[in-house]
Coordinates of C-alpha atoms and ligand atoms in Angstrom, one line a residue:
Chain A
M88 CA -20.9 68.4 174.4
L89 CA -24.0 68.6 176.5
K90 CA -26.0 69.3 173.4
T91 CA -24.7 66.1 171.8
L92 CA -25.6 64.2 174.9
V93 CA -29.3 65.2 174.5
S94 CA -28.9 64.9 170.7
G95 CA -29.6 68.5 170.1
D96 CA -33.1 68.2 171.5
T97 CA -32.9 70.8 174.3
P98 CA -35.9 71.4 176.5
R99 CA -36.6 74.8 174.8
S100 CA -38.3 76.2 177.8
P101 CA -36.5 77.5 181.0
I102 CA -39.2 76.1 183.3
L103 CA -39.0 72.7 181.6
L104 CA -35.2 72.8 181.8
A105 CA -35.4 73.6 185.5
V106 CA -38.0 70.9 186.2
L107 CA -36.0 68.3 184.3
L108 CA -32.8 69.2 186.0
A109 CA -34.5 69.0 189.4
I110 CA -35.8 65.5 188.6
L111 CA -32.4 64.5 187.3
V112 CA -30.7 65.7 190.5
C113 CA -33.3 64.1 192.8
L114 CA -33.1 60.8 191.0
A115 CA -29.3 60.8 190.8
L116 CA -28.9 61.6 194.5
A117 CA -32.1 59.9 195.7
P118 CA -30.4 57.5 198.2
F119 CA -28.6 60.5 199.8
L120 CA -31.4 63.1 199.6
F121 CA -34.3 60.8 200.6
P122 CA -32.7 57.9 202.4
G123 CA -35.9 56.1 203.4
V124 CA -36.5 52.6 202.0
R125 CA -39.8 53.7 200.5
S126 CA -38.5 56.9 198.9
V127 CA -35.6 55.1 197.3
D128 CA -38.0 52.5 196.0
T129 CA -40.2 55.2 194.6
A130 CA -37.1 56.8 192.9
A131 CA -36.2 53.5 191.3
R132 CA -39.7 53.0 190.0
I133 CA -39.7 56.5 188.5
C134 CA -36.5 55.7 186.7
I135 CA -37.9 52.5 185.3
F136 CA -41.2 54.0 184.3
I137 CA -39.5 56.9 182.6
V138 CA -37.8 54.4 180.3
L139 CA -41.0 52.3 179.8
V140 CA -43.1 55.4 179.0
A141 CA -40.4 56.9 176.8
S142 CA -40.2 53.7 174.8
Y143 CA -44.0 53.8 174.4
D144 CA -43.8 57.4 173.3
L145 CA -41.3 56.4 170.6
L146 CA -44.1 54.2 169.2
L147 CA -47.1 56.4 169.8
G148 CA -45.8 59.9 169.9
Y149 CA -43.2 59.6 167.1
G150 CA -44.5 56.6 165.0
G151 CA -48.2 57.3 165.5
I152 CA -48.7 53.6 166.3
V153 CA -51.1 52.6 169.0
S154 CA -50.1 49.4 170.8
F155 CA -51.7 47.6 173.8
A156 CA -48.9 45.1 174.1
H157 CA -46.3 47.3 175.8
T158 CA -46.7 45.7 179.2
M159 CA -46.3 42.3 177.4
F160 CA -42.9 43.4 176.2
F161 CA -42.1 44.9 179.7
G162 CA -43.1 41.5 181.1
L163 CA -40.9 39.5 178.7
G164 CA -37.8 41.3 180.0
A165 CA -38.9 40.8 183.6
Y166 CA -39.7 37.2 183.2
G167 CA -36.5 36.7 181.3
V168 CA -34.4 37.9 184.2
A169 CA -36.5 35.9 186.7
L170 CA -36.4 32.7 184.8
A171 CA -32.7 33.0 184.0
S172 CA -31.8 33.7 187.6
S173 CA -33.9 30.9 189.0
R174 CA -32.6 28.4 186.4
M175 CA -29.0 29.4 186.1
G176 CA -28.7 30.5 189.7
P177 CA -28.1 34.1 190.9
G178 CA -25.3 35.9 189.1
F179 CA -24.6 38.8 186.8
D180 CA -24.4 36.4 183.9
S181 CA -28.0 35.3 184.6
L182 CA -29.1 38.9 184.7
L183 CA -27.4 39.6 181.4
V184 CA -28.7 36.4 179.7
G185 CA -32.2 37.1 181.0
S186 CA -32.3 40.7 179.9
V187 CA -30.8 40.0 176.5
A188 CA -33.0 37.0 175.9
G189 CA -36.1 38.9 177.0
A190 CA -35.3 41.9 174.8
G191 CA -34.5 39.7 171.8
L192 CA -37.7 37.8 172.2
A193 CA -39.7 41.0 172.6
A194 CA -38.1 42.3 169.4
L195 CA -38.9 39.1 167.6
L196 CA -42.4 39.0 168.7
A197 CA -42.9 42.6 167.8
L198 CA -41.4 41.8 164.3
V199 CA -43.9 39.0 163.8
I200 CA -46.9 41.1 165.0
G201 CA -45.7 44.0 163.0
L202 CA -45.1 42.2 159.8
F203 CA -48.4 40.5 160.1
S204 CA -50.6 43.5 160.9
L205 CA -48.8 46.8 160.1
R206 CA -49.1 46.1 156.4
V207 CA -52.8 46.3 156.7
R208 CA -53.7 49.3 158.8
A209 CA -52.5 50.9 162.0
I210 CA -55.8 50.2 163.7
F211 CA -55.5 46.5 162.9
F212 CA -52.1 46.6 164.7
A213 CA -53.8 48.0 167.9
M214 CA -56.3 45.2 167.9
I215 CA -53.8 42.5 167.3
T216 CA -51.6 43.7 170.1
L217 CA -54.6 43.7 172.4
A218 CA -55.4 40.1 171.5
V219 CA -51.8 38.9 171.8
A220 CA -51.2 40.7 175.0
S221 CA -54.3 39.2 176.6
A222 CA -53.4 35.7 175.3
V223 CA -49.9 36.0 176.8
A224 CA -51.2 37.2 180.1
V225 CA -53.5 34.2 180.3
L226 CA -50.7 31.9 179.2
V227 CA -48.4 33.2 181.9
S228 CA -50.9 32.6 184.6
Q229 CA -51.7 29.1 183.3
L230 CA -48.1 27.9 182.9
S231 CA -47.6 28.1 186.6
S232 CA -44.9 25.4 186.7
L233 CA -42.7 27.7 184.6
T234 CA -43.9 31.2 185.5
G235 CA -45.2 30.7 189.0
G236 CA -48.7 31.6 187.7
E237 CA -50.6 34.3 189.6
D238 CA -48.1 34.1 192.4
G239 CA -45.2 35.1 190.2
L240 CA -41.6 34.2 190.8
S241 CA -39.3 35.4 193.6
F242 CA -35.6 34.9 192.8
K243 CA -32.2 35.7 194.1
I244 CA -29.9 38.3 192.5
P245 CA -26.1 38.5 192.8
R246 CA -24.9 39.2 196.4
A247 CA -23.2 42.3 195.3
L248 CA -26.7 43.9 194.7
G249 CA -28.1 42.8 198.1
P250 CA -28.1 44.6 201.5
A251 CA -25.6 42.1 203.0
F252 CA -22.8 43.3 200.6
K253 CA -20.9 46.1 202.2
F254 CA -18.2 48.4 200.9
M255 CA -16.4 51.6 201.9
D256 CA -16.6 50.6 205.6
G257 CA -20.3 50.4 205.2
E258 CA -21.1 54.1 204.9
I259 CA -20.9 57.1 202.5
F260 CA -22.1 60.4 203.8
G261 CA -24.2 58.7 206.5
V262 CA -25.9 56.4 203.9
K263 CA -25.4 52.6 204.1
A264 CA -22.9 51.7 201.4
N265 CA -24.3 48.3 200.6
G266 CA -25.4 46.3 197.6
K267 CA -28.8 47.9 197.7
L268 CA -27.2 51.2 197.0
L269 CA -25.3 49.6 194.1
K270 CA -28.5 48.2 192.8
Y271 CA -30.1 51.6 192.8
Y272 CA -27.3 53.0 190.8
L273 CA -27.4 50.0 188.4
V274 CA -31.1 50.9 187.8
F275 CA -30.5 54.7 187.6
I276 CA -27.5 54.6 185.3
S277 CA -29.1 52.0 183.0
C278 CA -32.2 54.0 182.8
F279 CA -30.3 57.2 182.1
V280 CA -28.4 55.6 179.3
L281 CA -31.5 54.1 177.8
F282 CA -33.3 57.4 177.9
L283 CA -30.4 59.2 176.2
L284 CA -30.3 56.5 173.6
M285 CA -34.0 57.0 172.8
L286 CA -33.5 60.7 172.7
R287 CA -30.8 60.0 170.1
V288 CA -33.1 57.7 168.1
V289 CA -35.9 60.2 167.9
N290 CA -33.5 62.9 166.7
S291 CA -31.7 60.7 164.2
P292 CA -32.5 60.5 160.5
F293 CA -34.6 57.4 161.4
G294 CA -36.5 59.4 164.0
R295 CA -37.3 62.1 161.5
V296 CA -38.7 59.5 159.1
L297 CA -41.0 58.2 161.9
Q298 CA -42.2 61.8 162.5
A299 CA -42.8 62.2 158.8
I300 CA -44.8 58.9 158.7
R301 CA -46.8 60.1 161.7
E302 CA -47.6 63.4 159.9
N303 CA -48.4 62.0 156.5
D304 CA -47.7 58.4 155.7
F305 CA -49.0 58.8 152.2
R306 CA -46.4 61.4 151.3
A307 CA -43.6 59.6 153.2
E308 CA -44.2 56.6 150.9
A309 CA -44.3 58.9 147.9
I310 CA -40.9 60.4 148.7
G311 CA -39.5 56.9 148.9
Y312 CA -39.8 55.6 152.4
R313 CA -41.2 52.1 152.8
V314 CA -43.6 53.0 155.6
V315 CA -44.2 49.4 156.8
H316 CA -40.5 48.8 157.2
Y317 CA -40.1 51.9 159.4
R318 CA -43.1 51.1 161.5
V319 CA -42.0 47.6 162.1
A320 CA -38.5 48.7 163.0
A321 CA -39.9 51.2 165.5
T322 CA -42.1 48.6 167.0
C323 CA -39.2 46.2 167.5
L324 CA -36.9 48.8 169.0
S325 CA -39.6 50.1 171.3
A326 CA -40.4 46.5 172.4
A327 CA -36.8 45.7 173.1
I328 CA -36.3 48.8 175.3
A329 CA -39.6 48.1 177.1
A330 CA -38.2 44.6 177.8
L331 CA -35.0 46.0 179.2
A332 CA -37.0 48.3 181.5
G333 CA -38.9 45.2 182.6
A334 CA -35.6 43.4 183.3
L335 CA -34.5 46.3 185.5
Y336 CA -37.8 46.3 187.3
A337 CA -37.5 42.6 188.1
I338 CA -34.0 43.1 189.3
W339 CA -35.1 45.9 191.5
L340 CA -38.1 44.0 193.0
R341 CA -36.3 40.6 193.0
Y342 CA -39.8 39.4 192.0
V343 CA -41.9 39.2 188.9
G344 CA -45.6 38.5 188.6
P345 CA -48.6 39.3 186.4
D346 CA -49.6 42.2 188.5
T347 CA -46.3 44.0 188.5
T348 CA -45.6 43.7 184.8
L349 CA -48.4 42.2 182.6
S350 CA -51.6 43.8 183.8
M351 CA -53.8 45.9 181.6
E352 CA -53.8 48.4 184.5
I353 CA -50.2 49.1 183.9
M354 CA -50.9 49.5 180.2
I355 CA -53.4 52.2 181.0
D356 CA -51.0 53.8 183.4
I357 CA -48.5 54.0 180.6
L358 CA -51.0 55.7 178.3
L359 CA -51.9 58.2 181.0
M360 CA -48.3 59.0 181.7
V361 CA -47.6 59.6 178.0
V362 CA -50.6 61.8 177.6
I363 CA -50.1 63.8 180.8
G364 CA -46.4 64.4 180.0
G365 CA -46.9 65.2 176.3
M366 CA -46.8 62.8 173.4
G367 CA -43.9 63.0 170.9
T368 CA -41.5 64.9 173.2
M369 CA -39.5 62.2 175.1
Y370 CA -39.2 64.7 178.0
G371 CA -42.9 64.2 178.5
A372 CA -42.2 60.7 179.6
V373 CA -39.9 62.1 182.3
I374 CA -42.5 64.5 183.6
G375 CA -45.5 62.1 183.2
A376 CA -43.8 59.1 184.9
T377 CA -42.4 61.2 187.7
L378 CA -45.8 62.8 188.5
F379 CA -47.7 59.7 188.1
V380 CA -45.5 57.4 190.2
L381 CA -45.3 60.1 192.9
A382 CA -49.1 60.4 192.9
Q383 CA -49.5 56.6 193.0
N384 CA -47.2 56.4 196.0
Y385 CA -48.0 59.5 198.0
L386 CA -51.5 60.6 197.0
Q387 CA -52.9 58.4 199.8
N388 CA -50.7 60.0 202.4
V389 CA -51.6 63.5 201.2
L390 CA -55.2 62.6 201.2
S391 CA -55.2 61.2 204.7
L392 CA -53.4 64.3 205.9
A393 CA -56.0 66.5 204.1
G394 CA -58.8 64.3 205.5
E395 CA -57.6 64.7 209.0
S396 CA -57.3 68.5 208.7
V397 CA -61.0 68.8 207.6
S398 CA -62.2 66.0 210.0
A399 CA -64.5 68.5 211.8
L400 CA -66.4 69.3 208.6
P401 CA -69.2 67.2 207.1
F402 CA -68.9 65.3 203.9
L403 CA -65.3 66.5 203.0
P404 CA -63.5 63.9 205.1
D405 CA -65.3 61.2 203.2
L406 CA -64.3 62.6 199.9
L407 CA -60.7 63.0 201.1
N408 CA -60.5 59.5 202.5
A409 CA -57.2 57.8 201.6
D410 CA -59.1 55.1 199.8
R411 CA -60.4 57.6 197.3
W412 CA -56.9 58.2 195.9
L413 CA -57.8 56.5 192.6
L414 CA -60.7 58.8 192.2
W415 CA -58.5 61.8 192.7
L416 CA -55.9 60.5 190.3
G417 CA -58.7 60.3 187.7
V418 CA -59.7 63.9 188.5
L419 CA -56.1 65.0 188.1
F420 CA -55.9 63.2 184.8
I421 CA -59.0 64.8 183.4
L422 CA -57.9 68.2 184.6
S423 CA -54.4 67.8 183.1
V424 CA -55.8 66.7 179.7
Y425 CA -58.3 69.5 179.8
F426 CA -55.9 72.2 180.6
F427 CA -52.8 70.8 178.7
P428 CA -54.1 68.9 175.7
T429 CA -50.6 68.8 174.3
G430 CA -49.3 67.5 177.6
I431 CA -47.3 69.4 180.2
V432 CA -44.2 69.5 178.0
G433 CA -46.2 70.8 175.0
R434 CA -47.7 73.4 177.3
L435 CA -44.4 74.5 178.6
R436 CA -43.0 74.8 175.1
G437 CA -45.9 77.1 174.3
K438 CA -47.8 74.9 171.9
Chain B
M142 CA -32.7 61.4 119.3
P143 CA -35.3 61.3 122.1
H144 CA -35.9 58.0 123.7
P145 CA -38.9 57.1 125.8
I146 CA -38.2 57.0 129.6
L147 CA -41.8 56.3 130.5
E148 CA -44.2 54.1 128.6
T149 CA -47.8 53.4 129.5
T150 CA -49.6 50.7 127.6
D151 CA -53.3 50.2 127.6
L152 CA -53.3 51.7 131.1
T153 CA -56.8 51.4 132.5
V154 CA -58.5 51.7 135.9
R155 CA -62.1 51.2 136.7
F156 CA -63.9 52.4 139.9
G157 CA -66.9 50.1 140.0
G158 CA -68.4 50.5 136.5
H159 CA -66.8 53.9 135.9
V160 CA -63.7 53.8 133.7
A161 CA -61.6 56.7 135.0
V162 CA -58.6 56.0 132.8
D163 CA -59.3 54.2 129.6
H164 CA -56.6 52.3 127.8
I165 CA -54.1 55.1 127.6
T166 CA -51.0 54.1 125.5
C167 CA -48.5 56.9 125.5
N168 CA -44.7 57.3 125.6
F169 CA -42.8 60.2 127.3
N170 CA -39.4 61.1 126.1
A171 CA -36.3 62.4 127.8
G172 CA -35.8 66.1 127.4
E173 CA -39.5 66.6 126.6
L174 CA -42.1 68.5 128.5
T175 CA -45.6 67.2 127.9
A176 CA -48.6 69.2 128.9
I177 CA -51.6 67.2 129.9
V178 CA -54.9 68.9 129.5
G179 CA -58.6 68.0 129.8
P180 CA -61.6 69.2 131.6
N181 CA -62.1 68.5 135.3
G182 CA -62.8 64.8 135.9
A183 CA -61.1 63.8 132.7
G184 CA -58.8 61.4 134.6
K185 CA -55.5 63.4 134.6
T186 CA -54.8 63.0 138.4
T187 CA -55.9 59.4 138.2
Y188 CA -53.5 58.8 135.3
F189 CA -50.7 60.2 137.5
N190 CA -51.8 57.9 140.4
L191 CA -51.5 54.9 138.2
I192 CA -48.0 55.9 137.0
S193 CA -46.7 56.7 140.5
G194 CA -48.5 53.7 142.0
Q195 CA -51.0 55.2 144.5
I196 CA -53.8 53.3 142.8
P197 CA -53.4 49.8 141.5
V198 CA -54.1 49.4 137.8
S199 CA -57.0 47.4 136.4
E200 CA -55.3 46.7 133.1
G201 CA -52.2 47.6 131.2
R202 CA -48.6 48.3 132.0
V203 CA -46.3 51.1 133.1
K204 CA -42.6 50.9 132.1
L205 CA -39.7 53.0 133.3
N206 CA -36.6 52.8 131.1
G207 CA -37.8 49.5 129.8
T208 CA -38.5 48.0 133.2
D209 CA -42.0 47.0 134.0
I210 CA -42.9 48.8 137.2
T211 CA -46.7 48.1 137.2
R212 CA -46.6 45.9 140.3
M213 CA -44.0 47.9 142.3
S214 CA -44.8 49.8 145.5
V215 CA -44.9 53.6 145.5
A216 CA -41.6 53.8 147.4
Q217 CA -39.9 51.4 145.0
R218 CA -41.0 53.5 142.0
T219 CA -39.8 56.6 143.7
H220 CA -36.3 55.1 144.1
R221 CA -36.3 54.1 140.4
G222 CA -37.1 57.6 139.3
I223 CA -40.8 58.4 139.3
G224 CA -41.5 61.7 141.2
R225 CA -44.7 63.4 141.9
A226 CA -46.0 66.7 143.2
F227 CA -49.6 66.6 144.2
Q228 CA -52.6 68.7 143.1
L229 CA -53.8 69.0 146.7
T230 CA -50.9 70.0 148.9
N231 CA -49.5 67.0 150.7
L232 CA -46.8 67.9 153.1
F233 CA -45.6 67.2 156.7
P234 CA -47.6 69.9 158.4
N235 CA -45.9 70.0 161.9
L236 CA -42.3 69.8 160.6
S237 CA -40.3 72.7 159.5
V238 CA -39.9 73.8 155.9
L239 CA -36.3 72.7 155.9
E240 CA -37.1 69.4 157.5
N241 CA -39.7 68.6 154.8
I242 CA -37.1 69.1 152.1
R243 CA -34.3 67.4 154.2
L244 CA -36.5 64.3 154.4
V245 CA -36.6 64.1 150.7
V246 CA -32.8 64.5 150.3
Q247 CA -32.3 61.9 153.1
S248 CA -34.6 59.4 151.3
K249 CA -32.6 59.9 148.1
A250 CA -29.4 59.3 149.9
G251 CA -30.8 56.2 151.5
R252 CA -30.1 57.3 155.0
G253 CA -33.5 56.6 156.6
F254 CA -32.3 53.8 158.7
N255 CA -29.4 55.7 160.2
I256 CA -30.5 55.5 163.8
L257 CA -27.7 56.6 166.0
S258 CA -26.5 59.9 164.5
M259 CA -28.1 63.3 164.9
A260 CA -30.2 64.3 162.0
D261 CA -29.0 67.9 162.2
S262 CA -25.3 66.8 162.1
H263 CA -25.6 65.6 158.5
A264 CA -24.3 68.6 156.5
E265 CA -24.4 66.5 153.3
L266 CA -28.2 66.4 153.8
T267 CA -28.9 69.8 155.2
G268 CA -26.7 71.5 152.6
P269 CA -28.6 70.3 149.5
A270 CA -31.9 70.9 151.3
Y271 CA -30.9 74.5 151.8
E272 CA -29.9 74.9 148.2
I273 CA -33.4 73.9 147.2
L274 CA -34.8 76.5 149.6
E275 CA -32.7 79.1 147.9
R276 CA -33.9 78.1 144.4
I277 CA -37.5 78.3 145.6
R278 CA -36.7 81.6 147.5
M279 CA -37.9 80.3 150.8
T280 CA -34.7 80.5 152.9
D281 CA -36.3 83.0 155.2
Q282 CA -39.0 80.4 156.1
A283 CA -36.6 77.5 156.7
D284 CA -37.4 77.1 160.3
Q285 CA -41.1 77.9 160.1
V286 CA -43.6 75.1 160.7
V287 CA -45.3 74.2 157.4
S288 CA -48.9 74.5 158.8
E289 CA -48.1 78.2 159.5
L290 CA -47.2 78.9 155.9
S291 CA -49.5 80.8 153.5
H292 CA -51.3 78.7 150.9
G293 CA -49.1 79.9 148.2
D294 CA -45.9 79.0 150.1
Q295 CA -47.3 75.6 150.8
R296 CA -47.8 75.1 147.0
K297 CA -44.3 76.3 146.4
L298 CA -43.0 73.8 149.0
E299 CA -45.0 71.0 147.3
V300 CA -43.1 71.7 144.1
A301 CA -39.8 72.1 146.0
L302 CA -40.2 68.6 147.4
L303 CA -40.3 67.2 143.9
I304 CA -37.3 69.3 142.8
A305 CA -35.4 67.9 145.8
L306 CA -36.2 64.4 144.8
D307 CA -34.9 65.1 141.2
P308 CA -36.5 62.1 139.6
L309 CA -36.2 60.9 136.0
V310 CA -39.9 61.5 135.4
Y311 CA -41.3 64.7 137.0
M312 CA -45.0 64.8 137.3
F313 CA -46.6 68.2 138.2
D314 CA -50.3 68.3 138.9
E315 CA -51.5 71.8 138.5
P316 CA -48.5 73.3 140.3
T317 CA -49.5 76.9 140.1
A318 CA -53.2 76.5 141.0
G319 CA -54.0 78.7 143.9
M320 CA -50.8 80.8 143.7
S321 CA -50.7 84.5 143.5
V322 CA -49.5 86.2 140.3
D323 CA -46.1 86.9 141.8
E324 CA -45.6 83.4 143.2
A325 CA -46.4 81.4 140.1
P326 CA -43.4 82.7 138.0
V327 CA -40.9 81.3 140.6
V328 CA -42.4 77.9 140.1
L329 CA -42.7 78.2 136.4
D330 CA -39.1 79.3 136.1
L331 CA -38.0 76.3 138.0
I332 CA -39.9 74.0 135.7
A333 CA -38.4 75.8 132.7
E334 CA -35.0 75.3 134.2
L335 CA -35.7 71.6 134.5
K336 CA -36.2 71.5 130.7
T337 CA -32.5 72.0 130.3
R338 CA -31.9 68.6 131.9
K339 CA -32.0 66.5 128.7
D340 CA -32.2 63.2 130.5
R341 CA -35.5 64.0 132.3
A342 CA -39.1 63.7 131.2
I343 CA -41.6 66.2 132.5
L344 CA -45.3 65.8 132.7
L345 CA -47.3 68.8 133.5
V346 CA -51.1 69.1 134.2
E347 CA -51.9 72.7 133.6
H348 CA -54.9 74.8 132.6
K349 CA -53.3 78.1 131.7
M350 CA -52.8 78.3 128.0
D351 CA -50.0 80.9 128.1
V352 CA -48.0 78.6 130.4
I353 CA -48.6 75.6 128.0
R354 CA -47.5 77.8 125.0
T355 CA -44.2 78.8 126.6
L356 CA -43.3 75.5 128.2
A357 CA -44.8 72.6 126.4
D358 CA -43.0 70.6 123.6
R359 CA -46.0 68.5 123.3
I360 CA -49.6 68.3 124.5
I361 CA -51.9 65.4 125.2
V362 CA -55.6 65.8 125.7
L363 CA -57.6 63.4 128.0
H364 CA -61.3 63.2 127.7
N365 CA -63.5 60.8 129.7
G366 CA -60.3 58.9 130.7
A367 CA -59.2 58.3 127.1
L368 CA -56.4 59.9 125.1
A369 CA -58.3 62.3 122.8
A370 CA -55.3 63.9 121.1
D371 CA -51.5 63.9 121.2
G372 CA -49.1 66.1 119.3
D373 CA -47.6 69.5 118.8
P374 CA -49.3 72.1 121.0
A375 CA -50.3 74.5 118.2
E376 CA -51.6 71.8 116.0
V377 CA -53.5 69.9 118.7
M378 CA -55.2 73.0 120.0
A379 CA -56.5 73.7 116.5
S380 CA -57.4 70.1 115.6
D381 CA -60.9 68.8 114.9
V382 CA -60.6 66.0 117.4
V383 CA -60.2 68.4 120.2
Q384 CA -63.0 70.7 118.9
E385 CA -65.2 67.6 118.9
A386 CA -64.1 66.4 122.3
Y387 CA -65.0 69.7 123.7
M388 CA -68.4 69.7 121.9
G389 CA -67.5 72.3 119.4
R390 CA -66.0 74.7 121.8
D391 CA -62.5 76.0 121.4
L392 CA -60.1 74.2 123.7
E393 CA -58.9 77.3 125.3
E394 CA -62.4 78.5 125.9
A395 CA -63.3 75.0 127.2
L396 CA -60.4 74.9 129.6
A397 CA -61.0 78.4 130.8
N398 CA -64.3 77.3 132.0
V399 CA -63.2 74.3 134.0
Ligands
LIG611 N1 -60.4 56.6 144.2 C1 -61.4 56.9 143.4 N2 -62.6 56.2 143.5 C2 -63.6 56.4 142.7 N3 -63.6 57.3 141.7 C3 -62.5 58.1 141.5 C4 -61.3 57.9 142.3 N4 -60.4 58.7 141.9 C5 -60.9 59.4 140.9 N5 -62.2 59.0 140.6 C6 -63.0 59.5 139.5 O1 -62.3 59.4 138.4 C7 -62.6 60.5 137.5 C8 -61.3 61.3 137.2 O2 -60.8 62.0 138.3 P1 -59.5 62.8 138.3 O3 -58.4 61.9 137.8 O4 -59.3 63.4 139.6 O5 -59.7 64.0 137.2 P2 -58.9 65.2 136.8 O6 -57.6 65.2 137.6 O7 -58.7 65.1 135.4 O8 -59.7 66.4 137.2 C9 -63.6 61.4 138.3 O9 -64.8 61.1 137.8 C10 -63.4 61.0 139.7 O10 -64.6 61.1 140.4
LIG612 MG1 -56.8 66.5 139.0

């Protein structure tokens, strides 16, 4: 039963199993275990980035396809929800329409880009995605009457997902039982289901074909698989799931803007998370996204604490200044790639 | 009465000015095993590449059961019944031995786009894959990753993939090259077994004369990309054409030196 849930793809390492279970429990009970606004926000981001990174891993780690358009698909979902909610008014129907439209559009766009460029060579696909993603980012910031330009769009979500909505006499186990709590669980459960879905996809007959293509596309074709068709299908699927993650992100933030969804910085973050966690493992996305989002949110605090503790010494306080967090993130990245070239999951599985 | 499954007509490919395959017109019959010989660089592998579609032809046609397949993609030809084992081992190195074969069975069953079921839950795919492993005597290595196999075992798996595909036209490109003396017979027995399938055509590039003598119904000789001789193995090996093509040397001697 449990094995079916994870599609037979067990962690295959006791440490990995323990870490994954710990992350699952922490995320499932985040509002109760870490009831601060900031920590719940971090937990929601972790959930969403796990899905986003896993959908990228589906493409890169399983399909062997390099794309730079993943944030574009992420953004399509986010803008879909934002636009639907501001045009149709707040409501679950707007959220549904926006998400589905965003995901559909993402899949369609992926289909066009894929059919156009994957026939040629995989590297060509990477370049095209880069060009299209940049063009879309420019377009979004130019079309400010529709998209809000650089400022982005704030929008209202259904009341049932807001702090004003109360249920169960307003409290469960000392935690405010309001719409915000419901919203967290909407995000958590959606992400959990999407992740299990992707785990199923990579362990399905289709997923095995993708791995075969990654390993040796020449032979995959020779045993009868139309490589282009599989690559395009994987691209569409990955784009649609990225868009759904974007939709959840927009719902969570009640805001969408170029910086939160479309920026190249996020694209690079996604790449780092996949590599740190371990490509082609799915669970790598969980570890990578968790570590990365935690570092992004708390490295500054850790640094300022460390900085204070060494404030009497020369030079060190400067190096440990909270503003240097990006530098330290870079150092952590280099170390992790150096010591775990197959990612943390690859390492834990003894590869 | 044998009938041609595969026909190549004036099949030609040029690489720049170099004609690697030169107007080869040849039919291959069901129930027949044809040995293809010729010195290194004669164009045997390239001839295979033209038939299975890895290289586009410059001139000429390939027909399978009367249908022109010259312009079809590799995968399309595979589905119509062209199958190929490669001279240089060409596997999925980081997947298990069983998975390599299962992928072939799955392709044949047309299940590649099955996206929501678990691959391992398909007994109808895993079962036949296991049977192939039994035939090639590699059940012990089923779960081993291919890149960890010995060279000889990888060669065996290369052949096993083609056996799993079970095409109408089997093309083996030096299947036993690089195998040890006790590994080669397993593969040769499998090929001999295939000969009992009267609706299949088998093309075998092979240098070892004793193998050709025991297995081949017919032999064709390629020389500088052209068809130099075609016929009964004993006759061809003794013929003047061949002696000439090999510059006076005996074929066996010539082949022994490639
Ligand atoms: N893709 C290619 N591009 C250029 N030349 C090639 C290519 N493939 C094969 N050749 C040339 O064609 C000739 C025949 O090669 P090949 O078919 O591999 O010979 P064989 O298999 O009989 O040893 C050789 O001279 C080889 O260098
Ligand atoms: Mg050759």
